[in-house]
PDB file of C-alpha atoms in Angstrom:
ATOM      1  CA  MET A   1      46.578  14.674   3.415  1.00  0.00           C
ATOM      2  CA  THR A   2      46.633  11.983   0.789  1.00  0.00           C
ATOM      3  CA  THR A   3      45.475   8.387   1.493  1.00  0.00           C
ATOM      4  CA  ILE A   4      47.234   5.478  -0.503  1.00  0.00           C
ATOM      5  CA  VAL A   5      44.618   2.493  -1.268  1.00  0.00           C
ATOM      6  CA  GLU A   6      46.086  -0.727  -3.099  1.00  0.00           C
ATOM      7  CA  THR A   7      43.612  -2.945  -3.173  1.00  0.00           C
ATOM      8  CA  PRO A   8      39.900  -2.482  -4.537  1.00  0.00           C
ATOM      9  CA  SER A   9      38.568  -4.223  -1.649  1.00  0.00           C
ATOM     10  CA  ALA A  10      39.996  -1.720   0.506  1.00  0.00           C
ATOM     11  CA  TRP A  11      38.604   1.229  -1.484  1.00  0.00           C
ATOM     12  CA  ARG A  12      35.272  -0.377  -1.417  1.00  0.00           C
ATOM     13  CA  GLY A  13      35.245  -0.277   2.594  1.00  0.00           C
ATOM     14  CA  GLU A  14      36.563   3.476   2.573  1.00  0.00           C
ATOM     15  CA  ARG A  15      34.055   4.168  -0.026  1.00  0.00           C
ATOM     16  CA  LEU A  16      31.395   2.605   1.806  1.00  0.00           C
ATOM     17  CA  ALA A  17      31.569   4.580   4.743  1.00  0.00           C
ATOM     18  CA  GLN A  18      31.739   7.873   2.642  1.00  0.00           C
ATOM     19  CA  THR A  19      28.580   7.514   0.906  1.00  0.00           C
ATOM     20  CA  GLN A  20      26.882   6.473   4.150  1.00  0.00           C
ATOM     21  CA  THR A  21      27.746  10.157   5.436  1.00  0.00           C
ATOM     22  CA  GLY A  22      26.896  11.592   1.792  1.00  0.00           C
ATOM     23  CA  LEU A  23      30.181  12.563   0.674  1.00  0.00           C
ATOM     24  CA  THR A  24      30.328  12.857  -3.098  1.00  0.00           C
ATOM     25  CA  LEU A  25      33.206  11.753  -5.106  1.00  0.00           C
ATOM     26  CA  GLY A  26      35.380  12.835  -8.099  1.00  0.00           C
ATOM     27  CA  PHE A  27      37.198  10.021  -9.963  1.00  0.00           C
ATOM     28  CA  VAL A  28      40.331  10.987 -12.188  1.00  0.00           C
ATOM     29  CA  PRO A  29      41.693   7.472 -13.714  1.00  0.00           C
ATOM     30  CA  THR A  30      45.237   8.059 -14.919  1.00  0.00           C
ATOM     31  CA  MET A  31      48.266   5.888 -16.088  1.00  0.00           C
ATOM     32  CA  GLY A  32      50.653   8.167 -14.299  1.00  0.00           C
ATOM     33  CA  ALA A  33      53.403  10.188 -15.358  1.00  0.00           C
ATOM     34  CA  LEU A  34      51.373  13.026 -14.570  1.00  0.00           C
ATOM     35  CA  HIS A  35      51.337  16.515 -16.203  1.00  0.00           C
ATOM     36  CA  GLU A  36      49.554  19.988 -15.794  1.00  0.00           C
ATOM     37  CA  GLY A  37      46.235  18.180 -17.840  1.00  0.00           C
ATOM     38  CA  HIS A  38      45.894  15.463 -15.558  1.00  0.00           C
ATOM     39  CA  LEU A  39      45.848  18.047 -12.417  1.00  0.00           C
ATOM     40  CA  SER A  40      43.453  20.226 -13.858  1.00  0.00           C
ATOM     41  CA  LEU A  41      41.085  17.384 -13.600  1.00  0.00           C
ATOM     42  CA  VAL A  42      42.166  17.045 -10.019  1.00  0.00           C
ATOM     43  CA  ARG A  43      41.219  20.365  -9.662  1.00  0.00           C
ATOM     44  CA  ARG A  44      37.655  20.481 -11.252  1.00  0.00           C
ATOM     45  CA  SER A  45      37.090  17.484  -9.329  1.00  0.00           C
ATOM     46  CA  ARG A  46      38.136  19.019  -6.093  1.00  0.00           C
ATOM     47  CA  ALA A  47      35.878  21.930  -7.027  1.00  0.00           C
ATOM     48  CA  GLU A  48      32.763  19.643  -7.793  1.00  0.00           C
ATOM     49  CA  ASN A  49      33.207  17.127  -4.932  1.00  0.00           C
ATOM     50  CA  ALA A  50      33.598  16.787  -1.339  1.00  0.00           C
ATOM     51  CA  LEU A  51      36.671  14.364  -2.079  1.00  0.00           C
ATOM     52  CA  THR A  52      38.799  13.335  -4.935  1.00  0.00           C
ATOM     53  CA  LEU A  53      40.151   9.784  -5.962  1.00  0.00           C
ATOM     54  CA  VAL A  54      42.917   9.587  -8.606  1.00  0.00           C
ATOM     55  CA  SER A  55      43.992   6.172  -9.794  1.00  0.00           C
ATOM     56  CA  ILE A  56      47.412   5.279 -11.336  1.00  0.00           C
ATOM     57  CA  PHE A  57      47.692   2.245 -13.162  1.00  0.00           C
ATOM     58  CA  VAL A  58      49.737   1.766 -16.344  1.00  0.00           C
ATOM     59  CA  ASN A  59      47.484  -0.625 -18.116  1.00  0.00           C
ATOM     60  CA  PRO A  60      48.687  -3.402 -20.161  1.00  0.00           C
ATOM     61  CA  THR A  61      45.707  -4.423 -22.357  1.00  0.00           C
ATOM     62  CA  GLN A  62      45.765  -0.930 -24.075  1.00  0.00           C
ATOM     63  CA  PHE A  63      49.219  -1.659 -25.753  1.00  0.00           C
ATOM     64  CA  ASP A  64      49.397  -3.633 -28.697  1.00  0.00           C
ATOM     65  CA  ASP A  65      53.287  -3.370 -28.383  1.00  0.00           C
ATOM     66  CA  SER A  66      55.170  -4.584 -25.638  1.00  0.00           C
ATOM     67  CA  ALA A  67      58.060  -2.264 -26.268  1.00  0.00           C
ATOM     68  CA  ASP A  68      55.490   0.730 -25.984  1.00  0.00           C
ATOM     69  CA  LEU A  69      54.210  -0.806 -22.477  1.00  0.00           C
ATOM     70  CA  ALA A  70      58.232  -1.389 -21.253  1.00  0.00           C
ATOM     71  CA  GLN A  71      58.851   2.254 -22.558  1.00  0.00           C
ATOM     72  CA  TYR A  72      55.890   3.744 -20.837  1.00  0.00           C
ATOM     73  CA  PRO A  73      57.171   6.801 -17.868  1.00  0.00           C
ATOM     74  CA  ARG A  74      56.586   5.322 -14.518  1.00  0.00           C
ATOM     75  CA  THR A  75      57.388   8.399 -12.089  1.00  0.00           C
ATOM     76  CA  LEU A  76      55.038   7.315  -8.979  1.00  0.00           C
ATOM     77  CA  GLU A  77      57.096   9.292  -6.319  1.00  0.00           C
ATOM     78  CA  ARG A  78      57.066  12.428  -8.418  1.00  0.00           C
ATOM     79  CA  ASP A  79      53.210  11.809  -9.512  1.00  0.00           C
ATOM     80  CA  LEU A  80      52.368  11.302  -5.524  1.00  0.00           C
ATOM     81  CA  SER A  81      54.041  14.345  -4.667  1.00  0.00           C
ATOM     82  CA  MET A  82      51.966  15.971  -7.363  1.00  0.00           C
ATOM     83  CA  LEU A  83      48.891  14.990  -6.158  1.00  0.00           C
ATOM     84  CA  ARG A  84      49.644  15.719  -2.615  1.00  0.00           C
ATOM     85  CA  GLU A  85      50.258  19.440  -3.382  1.00  0.00           C
ATOM     86  CA  GLU A  86      46.915  19.340  -5.210  1.00  0.00           C
ATOM     87  CA  GLY A  87      45.181  18.333  -2.131  1.00  0.00           C
ATOM     88  CA  THR A  88      44.097  14.715  -3.695  1.00  0.00           C
ATOM     89  CA  ASP A  89      42.247  12.949  -1.098  1.00  0.00           C
ATOM     90  CA  PHE A  90      42.860   9.350  -2.174  1.00  0.00           C
ATOM     91  CA  VAL A  91      45.043   7.561  -4.705  1.00  0.00           C
ATOM     92  CA  LEU A  92      44.313   3.984  -5.851  1.00  0.00           C
ATOM     93  CA  LEU A  93      47.282   2.099  -6.878  1.00  0.00           C
ATOM     94  CA  PRO A  94      45.973  -1.345  -7.679  1.00  0.00           C
ATOM     95  CA  ARG A  95      48.072  -4.124  -9.222  1.00  0.00           C
ATOM     96  CA  GLU A  96      47.599  -5.699 -12.503  1.00  0.00           C
ATOM     97  CA  ALA A  97      46.674  -8.961 -10.568  1.00  0.00           C
ATOM     98  CA  ALA A  98      43.835  -7.251  -8.917  1.00  0.00           C
ATOM     99  CA  LEU A  99      42.047  -5.090 -12.064  1.00  0.00           C
ATOM    100  CA  TYR A 100      42.695  -8.731 -14.336  1.00  0.00           C
ATOM    101  CA  PRO A 101      42.042 -11.700 -11.941  1.00  0.00           C
ATOM    102  CA  ASP A 102      41.174 -13.386 -14.788  1.00  0.00           C
ATOM    103  CA  GLY A 103      43.777 -12.714 -17.320  1.00  0.00           C
ATOM    104  CA  TYR A 104      41.629 -10.373 -19.485  1.00  0.00           C
ATOM    105  CA  ARG A 105      39.490 -13.092 -20.649  1.00  0.00           C
ATOM    106  CA  TYR A 106      36.436 -11.161 -20.178  1.00  0.00           C
ATOM    107  CA  ARG A 107      36.657  -7.643 -21.832  1.00  0.00           C
ATOM    108  CA  VAL A 108      34.635  -5.033 -23.446  1.00  0.00           C
ATOM    109  CA  THR A 109      34.495  -4.463 -26.946  1.00  0.00           C
ATOM    110  CA  GLU A 110      32.959  -1.826 -28.819  1.00  0.00           C
ATOM    111  CA  ALA A 111      32.065  -2.282 -32.506  1.00  0.00           C
ATOM    112  CA  GLY A 112      31.790   0.923 -34.227  1.00  0.00           C
ATOM    113  CA  LEU A 113      33.822   4.025 -33.700  1.00  0.00           C
ATOM    114  CA  SER A 114      36.800   1.796 -31.325  1.00  0.00           C
ATOM    115  CA  THR A 115      37.688   0.627 -34.915  1.00  0.00           C
ATOM    116  CA  ALA A 116      38.288   3.942 -36.854  1.00  0.00           C
ATOM    117  CA  LEU A 117      40.855   6.811 -36.239  1.00  0.00           C
ATOM    118  CA  GLU A 118      43.191   5.918 -33.827  1.00  0.00           C
ATOM    119  CA  GLY A 119      41.370   2.659 -33.401  1.00  0.00           C
ATOM    120  CA  ALA A 120      42.315   1.737 -37.008  1.00  0.00           C
ATOM    121  CA  HIS A 121      45.792   1.884 -36.041  1.00  0.00           C
ATOM    122  CA  ARG A 122      46.028   0.414 -32.943  1.00  0.00           C
ATOM    123  CA  PRO A 123      43.927  -2.747 -32.741  1.00  0.00           C
ATOM    124  CA  GLY A 124      42.494  -3.952 -29.545  1.00  0.00           C
ATOM    125  CA  HIS A 125      43.571  -0.507 -28.140  1.00  0.00           C
ATOM    126  CA  PHE A 126      40.197   0.687 -27.028  1.00  0.00           C
ATOM    127  CA  ASP A 127      39.030  -2.841 -25.695  1.00  0.00           C
ATOM    128  CA  GLY A 128      41.679  -2.536 -23.063  1.00  0.00           C
ATOM    129  CA  VAL A 129      40.907   1.124 -22.444  1.00  0.00           C
ATOM    130  CA  LEU A 130      37.036   0.626 -21.873  1.00  0.00           C
ATOM    131  CA  THR A 131      37.597  -2.638 -19.948  1.00  0.00           C
ATOM    132  CA  VAL A 132      40.097  -1.021 -17.265  1.00  0.00           C
ATOM    133  CA  VAL A 133      37.585   1.929 -17.410  1.00  0.00           C
ATOM    134  CA  LEU A 134      34.549  -0.017 -16.584  1.00  0.00           C
ATOM    135  CA  LYS A 135      36.457  -1.653 -14.078  1.00  0.00           C
ATOM    136  CA  LEU A 136      37.799   1.487 -12.421  1.00  0.00           C
ATOM    137  CA  LEU A 137      34.311   2.908 -12.543  1.00  0.00           C
ATOM    138  CA  HIS A 138      32.720   0.080 -10.695  1.00  0.00           C
ATOM    139  CA  ILE A 139      35.930   0.051  -7.924  1.00  0.00           C
ATOM    140  CA  ALA A 140      35.448   3.756  -7.505  1.00  0.00           C
ATOM    141  CA  SER A 141      31.881   3.882  -7.182  1.00  0.00           C
ATOM    142  CA  ALA A 142      32.335   7.791  -7.758  1.00  0.00           C
ATOM    143  CA  ASP A 143      29.805  10.519  -8.476  1.00  0.00           C
ATOM    144  CA  ARG A 144      31.718  11.744 -11.292  1.00  0.00           C
ATOM    145  CA  ALA A 145      34.727  10.921 -13.280  1.00  0.00           C
ATOM    146  CA  TYR A 146      36.687  13.417 -15.240  1.00  0.00           C
ATOM    147  CA  PHE A 147      38.343  13.169 -18.433  1.00  0.00           C
ATOM    148  CA  GLY A 148      40.044  15.219 -20.799  1.00  0.00           C
ATOM    149  CA  GLU A 149      38.891  16.103 -24.101  1.00  0.00           C
ATOM    150  CA  LYS A 150      42.186  15.882 -25.498  1.00  0.00           C
ATOM    151  CA  ASP A 151      41.135  12.430 -26.738  1.00  0.00           C
ATOM    152  CA  TRP A 152      37.821  12.927 -27.956  1.00  0.00           C
ATOM    153  CA  GLN A 153      37.754   9.365 -29.535  1.00  0.00           C
ATOM    154  CA  GLN A 154      38.395   7.759 -26.039  1.00  0.00           C
ATOM    155  CA  LEU A 155      36.001  10.562 -24.304  1.00  0.00           C
ATOM    156  CA  THR A 156      32.832   9.747 -26.681  1.00  0.00           C
ATOM    157  CA  LEU A 157      33.547   6.001 -26.104  1.00  0.00           C
ATOM    158  CA  VAL A 158      33.846   6.283 -22.345  1.00  0.00           C
ATOM    159  CA  ARG A 159      30.675   8.093 -22.460  1.00  0.00           C
ATOM    160  CA  GLY A 160      28.921   5.511 -24.479  1.00  0.00           C
ATOM    161  CA  MET A 161      30.169   2.590 -22.500  1.00  0.00           C
ATOM    162  CA  VAL A 162      28.642   4.490 -19.385  1.00  0.00           C
ATOM    163  CA  ASP A 163      25.547   5.005 -21.186  1.00  0.00           C
ATOM    164  CA  ALA A 164      25.099   1.124 -22.601  1.00  0.00           C
ATOM    165  CA  PHE A 165      25.687  -0.123 -19.209  1.00  0.00           C
ATOM    166  CA  PHE A 166      23.630   1.936 -17.397  1.00  0.00           C
ATOM    167  CA  LEU A 167      26.431   3.090 -14.761  1.00  0.00           C
ATOM    168  CA  PRO A 168      25.756   5.571 -12.396  1.00  0.00           C
ATOM    169  CA  THR A 169      29.109   7.579 -12.775  1.00  0.00           C
ATOM    170  CA  THR A 170      28.772  10.810 -14.520  1.00  0.00           C
ATOM    171  CA  ILE A 171      31.427  11.041 -17.046  1.00  0.00           C
ATOM    172  CA  VAL A 172      32.733  15.196 -17.511  1.00  0.00           C
ATOM    173  CA  GLY A 173      34.719  16.089 -20.305  1.00  0.00           C
ATOM    174  CA  CYS A 174      37.115  18.913 -19.260  1.00  0.00           C
ATOM    175  CA  ALA A 175      38.802  21.310 -21.648  1.00  0.00           C
ATOM    176  CA  THR A 176      42.640  20.700 -22.980  1.00  0.00           C
ATOM    177  CA  VAL A 177      45.344  22.191 -21.230  1.00  0.00           C
ATOM    178  CA  ARG A 178      48.040  23.609 -23.558  1.00  0.00           C
ATOM    179  CA  GLU A 179      51.700  24.421 -23.083  1.00  0.00           C
ATOM    180  CA  SER A 180      52.590  27.842 -24.070  1.00  0.00           C
ATOM    181  CA  ASP A 181      54.047  26.621 -27.191  1.00  0.00           C
ATOM    182  CA  GLY A 182      50.666  25.246 -27.976  1.00  0.00           C
ATOM    183  CA  LEU A 183      51.281  21.643 -27.389  1.00  0.00           C
TER     184      LEU A 183
END
């Protein structure tokens, strides 16, 4: 049975009970619109941990174009159905106000790799990504967090941030899942 948690404080209470009994937790942060790649991360987490938490949060701070944010697919019921089928233990569905009570005044900025490659064409994108990932990692308090290797730049930046801020969560990179046509 998949338990839906809507607030960071509700999750923290749940996680405290888990850690007191020694249960390991894997965490898969997503923006929803789930596909086989996401599900492969969930499967890996389930294989390596006692419990798995998936977050679904369309993060507005990583979009530099409000039209792109408005067009981002939101398929919550389908996503929840897929996660239930995979045996996901918990799904965190935080609201924007819960994750950004400061209105995004405080943020994480990386001054090297984030300005090259994709970051060169999407100013502020990785500030938004790193900020929300840092918040979600703190909230989740997971032993491991799973990210696809598909986005090498993002994975490298997240690993660097975790190291720089001495976060206790291990970042696990997972192989890219390809469709039969190679996509």
